[in-house]
Amino acid sequence: MFAGLPELGISNGEDLKETLTNCTEPLKAIDQFQMENGILLPTLQSALPFLDLHGTPRLEFHQSVFDELREKLMERVAVIAEGKEEDRYRKLEELLEKSFPLVKMPSIQPVVMQVLKHLPKVPEKKLKMVMADKELYKVCAVEVKRQIWQDNQALFGDEVSPLLKQYIVEKEAALFSSDLSILHNFFSPSPKTRRQGEVVLKLTQMIGKNVKLYDMVLQFLRTLFLRTRNVHYCTLRAELLMSLHDLDISEICSVDPCHKFTWCLDACIREKFVDGKRARELQGFLDGVKKGQEQVLGDLSMILCDPFACNTLVLSIMRNLQELLSQDALPRDSPDLMLLLRMLSLGQGAWDMIDSQVFKEPRLDLEVVTRFLPAMMSVVVDDHTFTVEQKLPSEEKSSLSYPTTLPESFNRYLQENRVACEMGLYYVLHIAKLRNKNALQRLLPALVETYNDMAFGDIFLHLLTGHLTLLSDEFGSEEFCSVVFDGFLLTSFSSKENVHRHTLRMLLHLHHKVLPSCMETLMKTLDPPKQCSEPLKELYTQLTEKMEAQKKSPPPTDETPSLDLGLHPVTVPTTASTPTTPL
């Protein structure tokens, strides 16, 4: 507890013990020890007996003086560090030399830590001593840890790794949330709100203004993205940069070549739309990548691979296509649409680019524009034609039935091209949002085979299940249930546990709307296998309990409303011409 005092020439408990062991007059020895080691203030000696008369122990008095002096010293350290004097850091280093031997002493440790915290460059020897001692490392300020971390990537990785795992767990929990709504989904929180998350704030604090640590975190994110293909690491890359932007950390923002691009894209994500002005700004950044600096495309592609960025780009493409339809214009003639497709393509190719280390924009397959988009638009036209046909008077109607097949090029591009597939999936969501049952029944079976099984990814299934709540009444139809479950979800649930979970999530909300015979079959089919995760078992148990509760208290049946108007029968005096029936 008193380690380090002898080094400074200050007596400790061991010295007192030795003095008392070897002396002949203990009381005199104690007085002498107090005189030599007490507060060296002559006027205090005569005042101390007054404290004795009041029953105040000397320990309590000395402790209160010590605490007061320690607070004053710590305040003074902060004042010196924040001052303008040229030799301020030399003063702090001298104080560190004097106080560091007492760093293990609990009462002095806060002073030592305060000095370390305010030194922009702690002597390497002291840093190594702090790093080697687990207790000291644990209590030292983040400012000191930054200096340790910047030369110890493995140690920094150990600190950051649990936070990155926590971030992914939180994102996946949001995708499997028990809430099922089109209004409050994965993409609902604004960018600013997302940046207030615990992990982003902690990482921002750990990095501070240290460019080296920022680069390390980016390298961790690239490595993990390559290893796992998990796009949430791309989200964190963008959120971290914008969190530092919010704090105005120019030391980092000014050296990250992606800063202005990310800032502009962040504004688009907030609006969930890329307008013409911002589209031109973003294009300027992409076109401005100079020869020899192509590596920045790797980071730009990661930022565009962020699901929030991708969501904004595809929603903007859908809006753009609607405008083109209303103007009878071709997709290839729209510069804004071509730029959105270019950015979507760059984002979708992020993993390949970072993996191959070939930093070159992927070429957009022009047939996506000349063949796939017209095929998708023809589906829109078919639907519109059928809707108009239904509104015509019966004598003008043709025998036109709703088409069930899709253009061959539409199906082919869904399977072979990831940019086309992304647009196709969002078109399905658009159809569901419009509550267009016919078009949805036509499109869903085509999603069984998509590029890289994108239709069975968590983000799309999270959105689709939320959108299907808008068509809840349609689940009473055997045909609709057959398309949604047999024609799509159940085609892969046995091999993909996430599909199984999303199906159960949806049924937890819609089970009372689903055709009873269909629900009975689904419960047997969706019974989890023995080798499955706990969340899946839990979901199935919840659904079973809900079904049991529903059986015990069935919803009240709608009775045919009575035609009784509440009028009492009135007897009318009988005459030859009036009937005797009461009214």
PDB file of C-alpha atoms in Angstrom, residues 8-164:
ATOM      1  CA  LEU A   8      11.259   9.519  -2.225  1.00  0.00           C
ATOM      2  CA  GLY A   9      12.885   9.665   1.227  1.00  0.00           C
ATOM      3  CA  ILE A  10       9.533   9.510   3.040  1.00  0.00           C
ATOM      4  CA  SER A  11       9.109   7.205   6.034  1.00  0.00           C
ATOM      5  CA  ASN A  12       6.436   4.541   5.858  1.00  0.00           C
ATOM      6  CA  GLY A  13       4.844   1.995   8.198  1.00  0.00           C
ATOM      7  CA  GLU A  14       7.894  -0.259   8.116  1.00  0.00           C
ATOM      8  CA  ASP A  15      10.116   2.621   9.339  1.00  0.00           C
ATOM      9  CA  LEU A  16       7.757   3.324  12.260  1.00  0.00           C
ATOM     10  CA  LYS A  17       7.705  -0.369  13.166  1.00  0.00           C
ATOM     11  CA  GLU A  18      11.514  -0.483  13.196  1.00  0.00           C
ATOM     12  CA  THR A  19      11.722   2.721  15.290  1.00  0.00           C
ATOM     13  CA  LEU A  20       9.302   1.382  17.912  1.00  0.00           C
ATOM     14  CA  THR A  21      11.097  -1.981  18.008  1.00  0.00           C
ATOM     15  CA  ASN A  22      14.509  -0.447  18.717  1.00  0.00           C
ATOM     16  CA  CYS A  23      13.565   2.519  20.973  1.00  0.00           C
ATOM     17  CA  THR A  24      13.547   2.644  24.798  1.00  0.00           C
ATOM     18  CA  GLU A  25      10.891   5.391  25.103  1.00  0.00           C
ATOM     19  CA  PRO A  26       8.020   4.663  22.670  1.00  0.00           C
ATOM     20  CA  LEU A  27       6.024   7.862  23.387  1.00  0.00           C
ATOM     21  CA  LYS A  28       8.986  10.101  22.640  1.00  0.00           C
ATOM     22  CA  ALA A  29       9.701   8.070  19.503  1.00  0.00           C
ATOM     23  CA  ILE A  30       6.092   8.548  18.317  1.00  0.00           C
ATOM     24  CA  ASP A  31       6.265  12.314  18.980  1.00  0.00           C
ATOM     25  CA  GLN A  32       9.525  12.492  17.050  1.00  0.00           C
ATOM     26  CA  PHE A  33       8.016  10.514  14.116  1.00  0.00           C
ATOM     27  CA  GLN A  34       4.990  12.838  14.045  1.00  0.00           C
ATOM     28  CA  MET A  35       7.210  15.932  14.094  1.00  0.00           C
ATOM     29  CA  GLU A  36       9.342  14.673  11.212  1.00  0.00           C
ATOM     30  CA  ASN A  37       6.506  13.369   9.026  1.00  0.00           C
ATOM     31  CA  GLY A  38       3.576  15.627   9.901  1.00  0.00           C
ATOM     32  CA  ILE A  39       2.515  18.821   8.109  1.00  0.00           C
ATOM     33  CA  LEU A  40       5.491  21.192   8.297  1.00  0.00           C
ATOM     34  CA  LEU A  41       3.560  24.252   9.382  1.00  0.00           C
ATOM     35  CA  PRO A  42       4.741  25.789  12.704  1.00  0.00           C
ATOM     36  CA  THR A  43       1.399  27.464  13.511  1.00  0.00           C
ATOM     37  CA  LEU A  44      -0.405  24.144  13.114  1.00  0.00           C
ATOM     38  CA  GLN A  45       1.325  22.464  16.056  1.00  0.00           C
ATOM     39  CA  SER A  46      -0.403  24.686  18.627  1.00  0.00           C
ATOM     40  CA  ALA A  47      -3.802  24.202  16.928  1.00  0.00           C
ATOM     41  CA  LEU A  48      -3.768  20.397  16.874  1.00  0.00           C
ATOM     42  CA  PRO A  49      -4.578  20.020  20.635  1.00  0.00           C
ATOM     43  CA  PHE A  50      -7.904  21.831  19.985  1.00  0.00           C
ATOM     44  CA  LEU A  51      -8.873  19.019  17.607  1.00  0.00           C
ATOM     45  CA  ASP A  52      -7.965  16.530  20.344  1.00  0.00           C
ATOM     46  CA  LEU A  53     -10.316  18.345  22.736  1.00  0.00           C
ATOM     47  CA  HIS A  54     -13.127  18.008  20.169  1.00  0.00           C
ATOM     48  CA  GLY A  55     -12.468  14.288  19.831  1.00  0.00           C
ATOM     49  CA  THR A  56     -11.376  14.572  16.175  1.00  0.00           C
ATOM     50  CA  PRO A  57      -8.846  11.827  15.385  1.00  0.00           C
ATOM     51  CA  ARG A  58      -5.554  13.013  13.879  1.00  0.00           C
ATOM     52  CA  LEU A  59      -6.052  10.515  11.027  1.00  0.00           C
ATOM     53  CA  GLU A  60      -9.350  12.139  10.055  1.00  0.00           C
ATOM     54  CA  PHE A  61      -7.748  15.602  10.071  1.00  0.00           C
ATOM     55  CA  HIS A  62      -4.721  14.560   8.031  1.00  0.00           C
ATOM     56  CA  GLN A  63      -6.914  12.624   5.591  1.00  0.00           C
ATOM     57  CA  SER A  64      -9.149  15.656   4.954  1.00  0.00           C
ATOM     58  CA  VAL A  65      -6.086  17.887   4.393  1.00  0.00           C
ATOM     59  CA  PHE A  66      -4.588  15.248   2.102  1.00  0.00           C
ATOM     60  CA  ASP A  67      -7.812  14.955   0.033  1.00  0.00           C
ATOM     61  CA  GLU A  68      -8.034  18.740  -0.302  1.00  0.00           C
ATOM     62  CA  LEU A  69      -4.402  19.055  -1.402  1.00  0.00           C
ATOM     63  CA  ARG A  70      -4.798  16.199  -3.884  1.00  0.00           C
ATOM     64  CA  GLU A  71      -7.815  17.888  -5.512  1.00  0.00           C
ATOM     65  CA  LYS A  72      -5.920  21.201  -5.713  1.00  0.00           C
ATOM     66  CA  LEU A  73      -2.909  19.462  -7.266  1.00  0.00           C
ATOM     67  CA  MET A  74      -5.052  17.667  -9.870  1.00  0.00           C
ATOM     68  CA  GLU A  75      -6.758  20.950 -10.777  1.00  0.00           C
ATOM     69  CA  ARG A  76      -3.352  22.607 -11.072  1.00  0.00           C
ATOM     70  CA  VAL A  77      -2.127  19.843 -13.412  1.00  0.00           C
ATOM     71  CA  ALA A  78      -5.125  20.474 -15.703  1.00  0.00           C
ATOM     72  CA  VAL A  79      -4.519  24.262 -15.622  1.00  0.00           C
ATOM     73  CA  ILE A  80      -0.818  23.836 -16.495  1.00  0.00           C
ATOM     74  CA  ALA A  81      -1.657  21.451 -19.375  1.00  0.00           C
ATOM     75  CA  GLU A  82      -4.265  23.822 -20.825  1.00  0.00           C
ATOM     76  CA  GLY A  83      -2.012  26.871 -20.456  1.00  0.00           C
ATOM     77  CA  LYS A  84       0.105  28.533 -23.123  1.00  0.00           C
ATOM     78  CA  GLU A  85       3.505  28.296 -21.409  1.00  0.00           C
ATOM     79  CA  GLU A  86       6.197  26.729 -23.556  1.00  0.00           C
ATOM     80  CA  ASP A  87       7.620  24.658 -20.694  1.00  0.00           C
ATOM     81  CA  ARG A  88       4.234  23.367 -19.453  1.00  0.00           C
ATOM     82  CA  TYR A  89       4.914  19.784 -20.546  1.00  0.00           C
ATOM     83  CA  ARG A  90       8.406  19.867 -19.012  1.00  0.00           C
ATOM     84  CA  LYS A  91       6.802  20.777 -15.663  1.00  0.00           C
ATOM     85  CA  LEU A  92       4.382  17.877 -15.977  1.00  0.00           C
ATOM     86  CA  GLU A  93       7.193  15.462 -16.868  1.00  0.00           C
ATOM     87  CA  GLU A  94       9.116  16.557 -13.747  1.00  0.00           C
ATOM     88  CA  LEU A  95       6.007  16.001 -11.632  1.00  0.00           C
ATOM     89  CA  LEU A  96       5.560  12.584 -13.267  1.00  0.00           C
ATOM     90  CA  GLU A  97       9.140  11.595 -12.367  1.00  0.00           C
ATOM     91  CA  LYS A  98       8.528  12.530  -8.715  1.00  0.00           C
ATOM     92  CA  SER A  99       5.090  10.952  -8.405  1.00  0.00           C
ATOM     93  CA  PHE A 100       5.357   7.819 -10.585  1.00  0.00           C
ATOM     94  CA  PRO A 101       7.068   5.684  -7.871  1.00  0.00           C
ATOM     95  CA  LEU A 102       3.811   6.070  -5.878  1.00  0.00           C
ATOM     96  CA  VAL A 103       1.547   4.974  -8.746  1.00  0.00           C
ATOM     97  CA  LYS A 104       0.533   1.782  -6.875  1.00  0.00           C
ATOM     98  CA  MET A 105      -0.524   3.801  -3.806  1.00  0.00           C
ATOM     99  CA  PRO A 106      -4.350   4.170  -4.099  1.00  0.00           C
ATOM    100  CA  SER A 107      -4.437   7.663  -2.564  1.00  0.00           C
ATOM    101  CA  ILE A 108      -1.733   9.062  -4.895  1.00  0.00           C
ATOM    102  CA  GLN A 109      -2.642   7.081  -8.028  1.00  0.00           C
ATOM    103  CA  PRO A 110      -5.285   9.617  -9.268  1.00  0.00           C
ATOM    104  CA  VAL A 111      -2.602  12.359  -9.352  1.00  0.00           C
ATOM    105  CA  VAL A 112      -0.210  10.194 -11.386  1.00  0.00           C
ATOM    106  CA  MET A 113      -3.013   9.248 -13.785  1.00  0.00           C
ATOM    107  CA  GLN A 114      -3.982  12.911 -14.160  1.00  0.00           C
ATOM    108  CA  VAL A 115      -0.407  13.823 -15.139  1.00  0.00           C
ATOM    109  CA  LEU A 116      -0.206  10.905 -17.610  1.00  0.00           C
ATOM    110  CA  LYS A 117      -3.558  11.917 -19.122  1.00  0.00           C
ATOM    111  CA  HIS A 118      -2.384  15.467 -19.869  1.00  0.00           C
ATOM    112  CA  LEU A 119       0.972  14.561 -21.390  1.00  0.00           C
ATOM    113  CA  PRO A 120       0.705  14.440 -25.211  1.00  0.00           C
ATOM    114  CA  LYS A 121       3.732  12.136 -25.284  1.00  0.00           C
ATOM    115  CA  VAL A 122       4.265   9.977 -22.203  1.00  0.00           C
ATOM    116  CA  PRO A 123       7.872   8.697 -21.841  1.00  0.00           C
ATOM    117  CA  GLU A 124       8.045   5.241 -23.444  1.00  0.00           C
ATOM    118  CA  LYS A 125       9.463   3.630 -20.297  1.00  0.00           C
ATOM    119  CA  LYS A 126       6.415   4.746 -18.287  1.00  0.00           C
ATOM    120  CA  LEU A 127       4.017   3.556 -21.013  1.00  0.00           C
ATOM    121  CA  LYS A 128       5.613   0.101 -20.974  1.00  0.00           C
ATOM    122  CA  MET A 129       5.292  -0.078 -17.171  1.00  0.00           C
ATOM    123  CA  VAL A 130       1.588   0.854 -17.380  1.00  0.00           C
ATOM    124  CA  MET A 131       0.984  -1.658 -20.190  1.00  0.00           C
ATOM    125  CA  ALA A 132       2.759  -4.456 -18.287  1.00  0.00           C
ATOM    126  CA  ASP A 133       0.613  -3.963 -15.166  1.00  0.00           C
ATOM    127  CA  LYS A 134      -3.014  -5.047 -15.751  1.00  0.00           C
ATOM    128  CA  GLU A 135      -4.361  -3.001 -12.840  1.00  0.00           C
ATOM    129  CA  LEU A 136      -2.633   0.205 -13.977  1.00  0.00           C
ATOM    130  CA  TYR A 137      -3.664  -0.359 -17.608  1.00  0.00           C
ATOM    131  CA  LYS A 138      -7.262  -0.826 -16.523  1.00  0.00           C
ATOM    132  CA  VAL A 139      -7.470   2.470 -14.583  1.00  0.00           C
ATOM    133  CA  CYS A 140      -5.448   4.722 -16.899  1.00  0.00           C
ATOM    134  CA  ALA A 141      -7.310   7.295 -19.014  1.00  0.00           C
ATOM    135  CA  VAL A 142      -8.206   6.618 -22.653  1.00  0.00           C
ATOM    136  CA  GLU A 143      -5.737   9.394 -23.644  1.00  0.00           C
ATOM    137  CA  VAL A 144      -2.904   7.251 -22.218  1.00  0.00           C
ATOM    138  CA  LYS A 145      -4.284   4.048 -23.733  1.00  0.00           C
ATOM    139  CA  ARG A 146      -4.287   5.677 -27.187  1.00  0.00           C
ATOM    140  CA  GLN A 147      -0.518   6.182 -26.882  1.00  0.00           C
ATOM    141  CA  ILE A 148      -0.129   2.518 -25.905  1.00  0.00           C
ATOM    142  CA  TRP A 149      -2.462   1.244 -28.652  1.00  0.00           C
ATOM    143  CA  GLN A 150      -0.890   3.122 -31.536  1.00  0.00           C
ATOM    144  CA  ASP A 151       2.241   0.976 -31.248  1.00  0.00           C
ATOM    145  CA  ASN A 152       0.444  -2.214 -30.177  1.00  0.00           C
ATOM    146  CA  GLN A 153      -2.053  -3.220 -32.858  1.00  0.00           C
ATOM    147  CA  ALA A 154      -2.750  -6.616 -31.260  1.00  0.00           C
ATOM    148  CA  LEU A 155      -3.669  -5.026 -27.909  1.00  0.00           C
ATOM    149  CA  PHE A 156      -5.875  -2.455 -29.663  1.00  0.00           C
ATOM    150  CA  GLY A 157      -7.494  -5.283 -31.625  1.00  0.00           C
ATOM    151  CA  ASP A 158      -8.314  -7.071 -28.353  1.00  0.00           C
ATOM    152  CA  GLU A 159     -10.053  -3.898 -27.108  1.00  0.00           C
ATOM    153  CA  VAL A 160     -11.969  -3.249 -30.343  1.00  0.00           C
ATOM    154  CA  SER A 161     -12.989  -6.834 -31.175  1.00  0.00           C
ATOM    155  CA  PRO A 162     -15.772  -7.182 -28.526  1.00  0.00           C
ATOM    156  CA  LEU A 163     -17.267  -3.873 -29.699  1.00  0.00           C
ATOM    157  CA  LEU A 164     -17.348  -5.001 -33.336  1.00  0.00           C
TER     158      LEU A 164
END
